[in-house]
Short mmCIF file of C-alpha atoms in Angstrom, two decimals:
data_model
loop_
_atom_site.label_atom_id
_atom_site.label_comp_id
_atom_site.label_asym_id
_atom_site.label_seq_id
_atom_site.Cartn_x
_atom_site.Cartn_y
_atom_site.Cartn_z
CA MET A 9 -20.77 43.60 161.23
CA ALA A 10 -17.55 44.40 159.38
CA GLU A 11 -15.63 44.62 162.67
CA ARG A 12 -16.89 41.16 163.74
CA ILE A 13 -15.81 39.71 160.40
CA GLN A 14 -12.35 41.28 160.81
CA ASP A 15 -12.04 39.42 164.15
CA ILE A 16 -12.87 35.95 162.77
CA ALA A 17 -10.86 36.14 159.52
CA HIS A 18 -7.33 34.74 159.72
CA PRO A 19 -4.41 34.63 157.31
CA LEU A 20 -4.70 31.47 155.19
CA ASP A 21 -2.30 28.59 155.70
CA ALA A 22 -2.75 24.85 156.01
CA ALA A 23 -2.59 24.95 159.84
CA ALA A 24 -5.44 27.47 160.01
CA LEU A 25 -7.45 25.34 157.61
CA VAL A 26 -6.90 22.11 159.49
CA ARG A 27 -7.83 23.81 162.77
CA LEU A 28 -11.35 24.31 161.46
CA LEU A 29 -11.85 20.54 161.23
CA PRO A 30 -12.59 18.13 164.07
CA ALA A 31 -10.17 15.54 162.62
CA PRO A 32 -7.94 15.28 159.53
CA PRO A 33 -10.25 14.04 156.72
CA ARG A 34 -9.33 11.47 154.09
CA LEU A 35 -10.46 13.95 151.42
CA LEU A 36 -9.89 17.68 152.03
CA ALA A 37 -11.60 19.54 149.19
CA LEU A 38 -10.94 23.16 148.26
CA GLY A 39 -13.42 24.62 145.78
CA GLU A 40 -13.04 27.59 143.47
CA PRO A 41 -15.87 29.81 142.21
CA THR A 42 -14.48 30.20 138.70
CA HIS A 43 -11.93 28.49 136.47
CA GLY A 44 -8.74 29.74 134.84
CA GLU A 45 -7.56 32.24 137.44
CA ASP A 46 -3.89 31.77 138.32
CA ALA A 47 -4.32 33.48 141.70
CA LEU A 48 -6.64 30.72 142.88
CA LEU A 49 -4.25 28.01 141.62
CA ASP A 50 -1.37 29.68 143.44
CA VAL A 51 -3.37 29.44 146.63
CA ARG A 52 -4.01 25.78 145.90
CA ASN A 53 -0.28 25.11 145.34
CA ASP A 54 0.75 26.86 148.55
CA LEU A 55 -1.75 24.91 150.58
CA PHE A 56 -0.76 21.54 149.05
CA ARG A 57 2.95 22.14 149.80
CA GLN A 58 2.11 22.87 153.40
CA LEU A 59 -0.25 19.91 153.69
CA VAL A 60 2.54 17.63 152.38
CA GLU A 61 5.31 19.06 154.54
CA GLN A 62 3.33 19.59 157.79
CA HIS A 63 0.29 17.28 157.70
CA GLY A 64 1.29 14.09 155.87
CA TYR A 65 -0.75 14.48 152.67
CA ARG A 66 0.67 12.65 149.70
CA THR A 67 -1.90 13.10 146.90
CA ILE A 68 -3.37 16.05 145.07
CA THR A 69 -6.30 15.54 142.64
CA ILE A 70 -7.80 18.23 140.46
CA GLU A 71 -10.70 18.71 138.06
CA SER A 72 -8.94 17.33 135.03
CA ASP A 73 -9.14 14.27 132.79
CA CYS A 74 -8.34 11.18 134.90
CA LEU A 75 -6.58 9.36 132.01
CA ARG A 76 -4.42 12.37 131.09
CA GLY A 77 -3.57 12.65 134.81
CA LEU A 78 -1.68 9.36 134.57
CA VAL A 79 0.88 11.18 132.36
CA VAL A 80 1.48 13.69 135.14
CA ASP A 81 1.64 11.04 137.83
CA ASP A 82 4.22 8.98 135.90
CA TYR A 83 6.37 12.08 135.61
CA VAL A 84 6.19 13.33 139.21
CA THR A 85 6.55 9.80 140.64
CA TRP A 86 9.07 8.19 138.30
CA GLY A 87 10.44 10.98 136.08
CA THR A 88 8.84 9.64 132.93
CA GLY A 89 8.90 12.21 130.09
CA THR A 90 9.82 15.89 130.25
CA LEU A 91 8.15 18.76 132.08
CA ASP A 92 7.14 20.47 128.77
CA GLU A 93 5.56 17.28 127.38
CA VAL A 94 3.73 16.51 130.60
CA VAL A 95 2.24 19.98 131.00
CA GLU A 96 1.08 19.90 127.40
CA ARG A 97 -0.38 16.38 127.49
CA GLY A 98 -1.30 15.77 131.10
CA PHE A 99 -4.11 18.29 131.63
CA SER A 100 -7.54 18.79 130.13
CA HIS A 101 -9.54 22.03 129.78
CA PRO A 102 -8.15 25.26 128.24
CA TRP A 103 -6.48 26.40 131.49
CA GLY A 104 -4.64 23.11 131.98
CA PRO A 105 -1.18 24.19 130.77
CA SER A 106 -1.17 27.27 133.08
CA ALA A 107 1.87 28.59 134.87
CA PRO A 108 0.63 27.42 138.33
CA ASN A 109 -0.09 23.92 137.03
CA ARG A 110 3.38 23.79 135.53
CA GLU A 111 4.86 24.98 138.86
CA LEU A 112 2.86 22.33 140.75
CA VAL A 113 4.23 19.56 138.50
CA ARG A 114 7.82 20.91 138.76
CA TRP A 115 7.62 21.09 142.57
CA MET A 116 6.18 17.61 142.90
CA ARG A 117 8.92 16.10 140.74
CA ALA A 118 11.63 17.93 142.73
CA TYR A 119 10.06 16.80 146.04
CA ASN A 120 10.04 13.16 144.90
CA GLU A 121 13.54 13.14 143.39
CA ASP A 122 15.46 11.44 146.24
CA ARG A 123 12.61 9.95 148.26
CA PRO A 124 11.61 6.30 148.52
CA ALA A 125 8.47 5.32 146.63
CA HIS A 126 6.24 5.17 149.72
CA GLU A 127 7.08 8.83 150.62
CA ARG A 128 6.51 10.32 147.17
CA VAL A 129 3.65 12.68 146.38
CA ARG A 130 1.17 11.58 143.74
CA PHE A 131 -1.00 13.39 141.19
CA ALA A 132 -4.42 12.45 139.84
CA GLY A 133 -7.11 13.93 137.67
CA PHE A 134 -10.58 12.96 138.90
CA ASP A 135 -12.80 14.20 136.08
CA GLY A 136 -13.84 11.87 133.30
CA PRO A 137 -12.49 12.39 129.76
CA LEU A 138 -15.43 14.61 128.98
CA GLU A 139 -16.79 18.13 129.26
CA ILE A 140 -20.11 19.78 128.70
CA THR A 141 -19.16 20.27 125.05
CA GLY A 142 -18.38 16.64 124.35
CA ALA A 143 -17.10 13.29 125.49
CA ALA A 144 -14.16 11.09 124.47
CA SER A 145 -14.39 7.76 122.73
CA PRO A 146 -14.32 4.84 125.23
CA ARG A 147 -11.49 3.29 123.19
CA GLN A 148 -8.53 4.28 125.38
CA ALA A 149 -10.08 3.16 128.67
CA LEU A 150 -11.71 0.01 127.31
CA THR A 151 -8.67 -1.30 125.39
CA ALA A 152 -6.34 -0.45 128.32
CA LEU A 153 -8.58 -2.47 130.67
CA HIS A 154 -8.62 -5.36 128.19
CA ASP A 155 -4.81 -5.19 127.84
CA CYS A 156 -4.34 -5.27 131.64
CA LEU A 157 -6.52 -8.40 131.98
CA SER A 158 -5.07 -10.12 128.90
CA ALA A 159 -1.60 -9.92 130.37
CA LEU A 160 -2.52 -11.52 133.69
CA VAL A 161 -5.55 -13.82 133.47
CA ASP A 162 -6.45 -16.95 131.57
CA PRO A 163 -7.45 -15.78 128.06
CA ALA A 164 -10.43 -18.16 128.16
CA LEU A 165 -11.97 -16.01 130.89
CA LEU A 166 -12.05 -12.85 128.74
CA PRO A 167 -15.48 -12.08 127.22
CA CYS A 168 -13.98 -11.00 123.90
CA ASP A 169 -10.70 -10.37 122.07
CA ALA A 170 -9.10 -7.05 121.16
CA ASP A 171 -10.23 -7.31 117.54
CA THR A 172 -13.91 -7.52 118.62
CA LEU A 173 -13.50 -4.35 120.70
CA ASP A 174 -11.85 -2.56 117.78
CA ARG A 175 -14.66 -3.54 115.43
CA LEU A 176 -17.42 -2.45 117.79
CA LEU A 177 -15.71 0.81 118.62
CA GLY A 178 -15.27 1.77 115.00
CA SER A 179 -14.01 5.27 114.20
CA ASP A 180 -13.40 7.54 117.20
CA ASP A 181 -14.92 10.40 115.21
CA ARG A 182 -18.33 8.80 115.64
CA TRP A 183 -18.03 9.15 119.44
CA THR A 184 -16.58 12.63 119.53
CA ASP A 185 -18.97 14.41 117.11
CA PRO A 186 -19.53 17.80 118.80
CA GLY A 187 -22.95 18.08 117.24
CA ALA A 188 -24.20 15.22 119.42
CA MET A 189 -24.27 17.52 122.44
CA THR A 190 -27.29 19.37 121.16
CA ASP A 191 -28.67 16.76 118.80
CA ALA A 192 -29.28 13.38 120.40
CA ALA A 193 -29.87 11.79 117.02
CA ARG A 194 -26.20 12.33 116.14
CA SER A 195 -24.95 10.31 119.09
CA VAL A 196 -23.92 6.64 118.68
CA GLY A 197 -24.53 5.94 122.37
CA ARG A 198 -27.60 3.74 121.73
CA SER A 199 -26.39 1.96 118.62
CA ALA A 200 -26.26 -1.83 118.58
CA GLU A 201 -22.46 -1.67 118.78
CA ALA A 202 -22.58 0.65 121.85
CA GLY A 203 -24.97 -1.79 123.52
CA GLU A 204 -22.60 -4.67 122.99
CA LEU A 205 -19.73 -2.58 124.30
CA ARG A 206 -21.68 -1.73 127.48
CA THR A 207 -22.16 -5.45 128.12
CA LEU A 208 -18.55 -6.30 127.42
CA ALA A 209 -17.27 -3.43 129.58
CA ALA A 210 -19.39 -4.63 132.51
CA ASP A 211 -18.06 -8.18 131.98
CA LEU A 212 -14.46 -6.97 131.95
CA VAL A 213 -15.00 -5.01 135.20
CA SER A 214 -16.63 -8.02 136.73
CA LEU A 215 -13.68 -10.16 135.75
CA LEU A 216 -11.29 -7.61 137.22
CA ASP A 217 -13.15 -7.73 140.53
CA GLU A 218 -13.30 -11.50 140.53
CA GLN A 219 -9.57 -11.83 139.90
CA THR A 220 -8.46 -9.21 142.47
CA PRO A 221 -6.40 -11.63 144.72
CA HIS A 222 -4.62 -13.04 141.69
CA LEU A 223 -3.97 -9.62 140.16
CA LEU A 224 -2.58 -8.18 143.40
CA ALA A 225 -0.30 -11.21 143.80
CA SER A 226 0.87 -11.01 140.18
CA ALA A 227 1.55 -7.34 139.76
CA ALA A 228 2.11 -4.09 141.64
CA ARG A 229 -0.87 -2.52 143.37
CA ASP A 230 -0.51 0.53 141.14
CA GLY A 231 -1.32 -1.64 138.10
CA TRP A 232 -4.46 -2.96 139.74
CA GLU A 233 -5.57 0.57 140.69
CA ARG A 234 -5.02 1.71 137.09
CA ALA A 235 -7.08 -1.22 135.79
CA ARG A 236 -9.89 -0.19 138.09
CA LEU A 237 -9.60 3.37 136.83
CA TYR A 238 -9.83 2.15 133.24
CA GLY A 239 -12.90 0.10 134.14
CA ARG A 240 -14.65 3.02 135.88
CA THR A 241 -13.88 5.30 132.97
CA ALA A 242 -14.95 2.88 130.25
CA THR A 243 -18.30 2.06 131.87
CA GLY A 244 -18.85 5.71 132.79
CA LEU A 245 -18.18 6.93 129.26
CA LEU A 246 -20.46 4.36 127.73
CA THR A 247 -23.24 5.42 130.13
CA TYR A 248 -22.62 9.08 129.32
CA HIS A 249 -22.86 8.37 125.61
CA TYR A 250 -26.01 6.30 126.22
CA TRP A 251 -27.71 9.34 127.77
CA MET A 252 -26.30 11.64 125.14
CA ALA A 253 -28.42 9.69 122.63
CA GLU A 254 -31.57 10.21 124.81
CA ALA A 255 -34.13 12.67 123.43
CA SER A 256 -36.23 13.09 126.58
CA PRO A 257 -36.14 16.10 128.99
CA ALA A 258 -34.03 13.97 131.41
CA ARG A 259 -31.14 13.86 128.98
CA MET A 260 -28.92 16.68 130.31
CA THR A 261 -29.73 16.01 133.98
CA ARG A 262 -28.59 12.45 133.56
CA MET A 263 -25.45 13.46 131.72
CA LEU A 264 -24.45 15.92 134.43
CA GLY A 265 -25.23 13.33 137.05
CA VAL A 266 -23.13 10.67 135.31
CA ARG A 267 -20.20 13.03 135.10
CA ASP A 268 -20.24 13.82 138.83
CA ARG A 269 -20.84 10.17 139.69
CA MET A 270 -17.64 9.31 137.74
CA MET A 271 -15.82 12.03 139.67
CA ALA A 272 -17.12 10.68 142.96
CA ALA A 273 -15.97 7.14 142.14
CA ASN A 274 -12.49 8.39 141.36
CA LEU A 275 -12.35 10.36 144.60
CA LEU A 276 -13.47 7.39 146.68
CA ALA A 277 -10.75 5.28 145.05
CA LEU A 278 -8.12 7.88 145.89
CA ALA A 279 -9.39 8.00 149.51
CA GLU A 280 -8.51 4.30 149.81
CA ARG A 281 -4.88 5.24 149.14
CA GLY A 282 -4.68 7.80 152.01
CA PRO A 283 -5.32 11.48 152.67
CA ALA A 284 -5.81 13.49 149.47
CA PHE A 285 -6.19 17.19 148.72
CA VAL A 286 -8.94 17.83 146.17
CA HIS A 287 -9.33 20.98 143.99
CA ALA A 288 -12.24 21.68 141.67
CA HIS A 289 -15.11 24.07 141.10
CA ASN A 290 -17.27 24.68 144.19
CA SER A 291 -20.25 23.20 142.29
CA HIS A 292 -18.55 19.80 142.01
CA LEU A 293 -17.55 19.69 145.68
CA GLN A 294 -20.48 21.10 147.59
CA ARG A 295 -22.86 19.08 149.72
CA GLU A 296 -25.95 20.88 148.39
CA LYS A 297 -27.48 19.99 145.02
CA SER A 298 -25.66 21.66 142.15
CA SER A 299 -27.56 23.65 139.50
CA MET A 300 -26.96 25.15 136.12
CA ARG A 301 -29.06 27.10 133.63
CA MET A 302 -28.72 25.79 130.06
CA TRP A 303 -30.67 26.20 126.86
CA GLN A 304 -33.54 24.03 128.15
CA GLY A 305 -33.78 25.75 131.53
CA ARG A 306 -32.50 25.12 135.05
CA LEU A 307 -30.95 21.74 135.77
CA GLU A 308 -30.15 20.19 139.17
CA TRP A 309 -28.05 17.19 140.08
CA TRP A 310 -26.04 15.81 143.01
CA SER A 311 -22.37 16.82 142.87
CA ALA A 312 -19.35 14.59 143.38
CA GLY A 313 -18.87 16.17 146.80
CA ALA A 314 -22.45 15.32 147.83
CA LEU A 315 -22.00 11.73 146.69
CA VAL A 316 -18.65 11.35 148.45
CA ASP A 317 -19.96 12.92 151.63
CA ALA A 318 -22.86 10.44 151.62
CA ARG A 319 -20.24 7.64 151.70
CA LEU A 320 -17.45 9.11 153.83
CA GLY A 321 -19.31 11.46 156.17
CA GLY A 322 -16.86 13.10 158.54
CA GLU A 323 -13.91 11.88 156.49
CA TYR A 324 -14.84 14.38 153.76
CA ALA A 325 -14.32 18.13 154.27
CA PHE A 326 -15.29 20.89 151.88
CA VAL A 327 -13.83 24.43 151.98
CA ALA A 328 -15.50 26.89 149.63
CA THR A 329 -13.53 29.79 148.05
CA ALA A 330 -15.13 33.19 147.51
CA LEU A 331 -13.52 36.10 145.73
CA GLY A 332 -13.85 39.82 145.35
CA THR A 333 -13.11 40.96 141.79
CA ILE A 334 -12.33 39.60 138.34
CA ARG A 335 -12.23 42.99 136.65
CA HIS A 336 -11.00 41.61 133.30
CA GLU A 337 -14.30 39.62 133.14
CA GLY A 338 -16.48 42.50 134.32
CA VAL A 339 -16.75 41.30 137.93
CA ASP A 340 -16.11 44.54 139.82
CA THR A 341 -16.07 45.49 143.50
CA PRO A 342 -18.85 43.50 145.21
CA PRO A 343 -21.86 45.35 146.67
CA PRO A 344 -21.35 46.06 150.38
CA ASP A 345 -24.54 44.22 151.35
CA THR A 346 -23.25 40.86 150.03
CA VAL A 347 -21.00 38.34 151.78
CA GLU A 348 -18.23 39.12 149.28
CA GLY A 349 -18.75 42.83 149.83
CA LEU A 350 -18.30 42.43 153.60
CA LEU A 351 -15.24 40.25 153.09
CA TYR A 352 -13.80 42.71 150.60
CA ALA A 353 -13.06 45.08 153.52
CA LEU A 354 -10.50 42.55 154.82
CA PRO A 355 -6.77 43.25 154.31
CA ASP A 356 -5.05 41.91 151.20
CA GLY A 357 -3.94 38.33 151.26
CA PRO A 358 -6.06 35.20 151.35
CA ARG A 359 -8.13 34.77 154.51
CA VAL A 360 -9.87 31.76 156.04
CA LEU A 361 -13.06 31.85 158.17
CA ASP A 362 -15.02 29.43 160.25
CA PRO A 363 -18.41 29.27 158.44
CA ALA A 364 -20.37 29.02 161.70
CA LEU A 365 -18.72 32.19 163.03
CA LEU A 366 -19.27 33.91 159.69
CA ALA A 367 -22.98 32.98 159.71
CA GLY A 368 -23.24 34.38 163.22
CA ALA A 369 -21.62 37.59 162.17
CA LEU A 370 -23.97 37.94 159.19
CA GLY A 371 -27.04 37.60 161.37
CA ASP A 372 -30.50 36.57 160.38
CA PRO A 373 -31.67 36.91 157.70
CA ARG A 374 -28.45 36.34 155.83
CA PRO A 375 -27.57 38.58 152.89
CA ALA A 376 -28.90 37.65 149.47
CA PRO A 377 -26.37 36.00 147.16
CA ARG A 378 -24.27 38.30 145.00
CA VAL A 379 -25.38 38.47 141.34
CA SER A 380 -22.75 38.13 138.66
CA ALA A 381 -23.31 39.36 135.10
CA TRP A 382 -20.56 36.95 133.94
CA PHE A 383 -21.70 33.33 133.62
CA GLY A 384 -18.20 31.97 134.45
CA TYR A 385 -18.27 33.04 138.08
CA ALA A 386 -20.53 31.58 140.76
CA PRO A 387 -20.79 33.74 143.92
CA LEU A 388 -20.94 32.17 147.37
CA ASP A 389 -24.47 31.40 148.51
CA PRO A 390 -24.85 32.48 152.15
CA GLY A 391 -27.51 29.82 152.52
CA HIS A 392 -24.85 27.14 152.08
CA LEU A 393 -22.68 28.23 155.03
CA ASP A 394 -24.18 25.53 157.23
CA THR A 395 -22.92 22.83 154.80
CA VAL A 396 -19.30 23.89 154.36
CA ASP A 397 -16.34 23.31 156.68
CA GLY A 398 -14.51 26.55 155.90
CA VAL A 399 -14.56 29.66 153.69
CA VAL A 400 -11.47 30.97 151.95
CA PHE A 401 -11.59 34.52 150.59
CA VAL A 402 -9.23 35.82 147.88
CA LYS A 403 -9.67 39.51 147.22
CA ASP A 404 -8.69 40.36 143.68
CA MET A 405 -7.86 38.35 140.54
CA PRO A 406 -4.93 40.06 138.72
CA ARG A 407 -5.35 40.77 135.02
CA PRO A 408 -3.73 38.05 132.89
#
């Protein structure tokens, strides 16, 4: 079996990846099985550079706050701000200001420096301004949407003024209380004010849609796209907070589903712009249902990738990454009877494999999934090989 796998594993580059696909997709998604490992982000960066230079891709989008991502996009596209400021402010999650993310931003800005606007590469976050531990106030998204419309449409058409929004939003601390994650009673998501805000947000998004011809004629398309992003984010956050205030067993399943639905909406909007390279955790990009074990047991929901695939079909491609070791987290050499164990016999350097050929080499029944003692790493499920378009294997994660 190991010999057969050696024969079907090829050095990873963009050309080898694209050859696995019947046609270039609008969204080419590369998943990772854990977060915060620079080696995986270096692989991402190398592939994106090659996709830009050889295959015409112009956008990269990663699992990071979509509103913070605007700071990065302004810098790489127009040179707004400084590299230090952008890396500090433009990414969410603890691993955001990492060396590979900094290098990605630096390379994108250098690539764009002397190019016309239509040839420049773009950056986007596609996660909402939220994480499992909490969610942002809807203030930034909601007031930005209101400002965009106030500047361009008849004020009489607006459902409220800015002061009304400010009064209903109240203190941002009410929305960001970390205790609300485990205690629904501490959430303001079903207060009278939050209910009014949900209605107003829906009305503002409706007005944005109704005024699309006028808005596109009056301002640059980028401004309209940003207004749509603000609208998706405002309504998504208000829905997330609504379910955070729910005390039923459906609470966490709905919250996880809302988050990935927000991700999917952002990805579909980016697909309208042209081919985009997507990077996130495998669980957000896979076609199978995602699952997670939390304090109340096992939860399942449809990932952003599953939602996007349902809409785009063959124009969405998902490549899953597997890895060998993360010794600094207690993930040692994989057992030889697992997929990772068989792949670990490959030479150093990232490899890419056709999942159908890998499944054939594994035989039937396929090996059981590897078991990880560390919660932060999700091994590749051999049962999912029929639903991925490629497998990337990276052997060892260096110690930080």
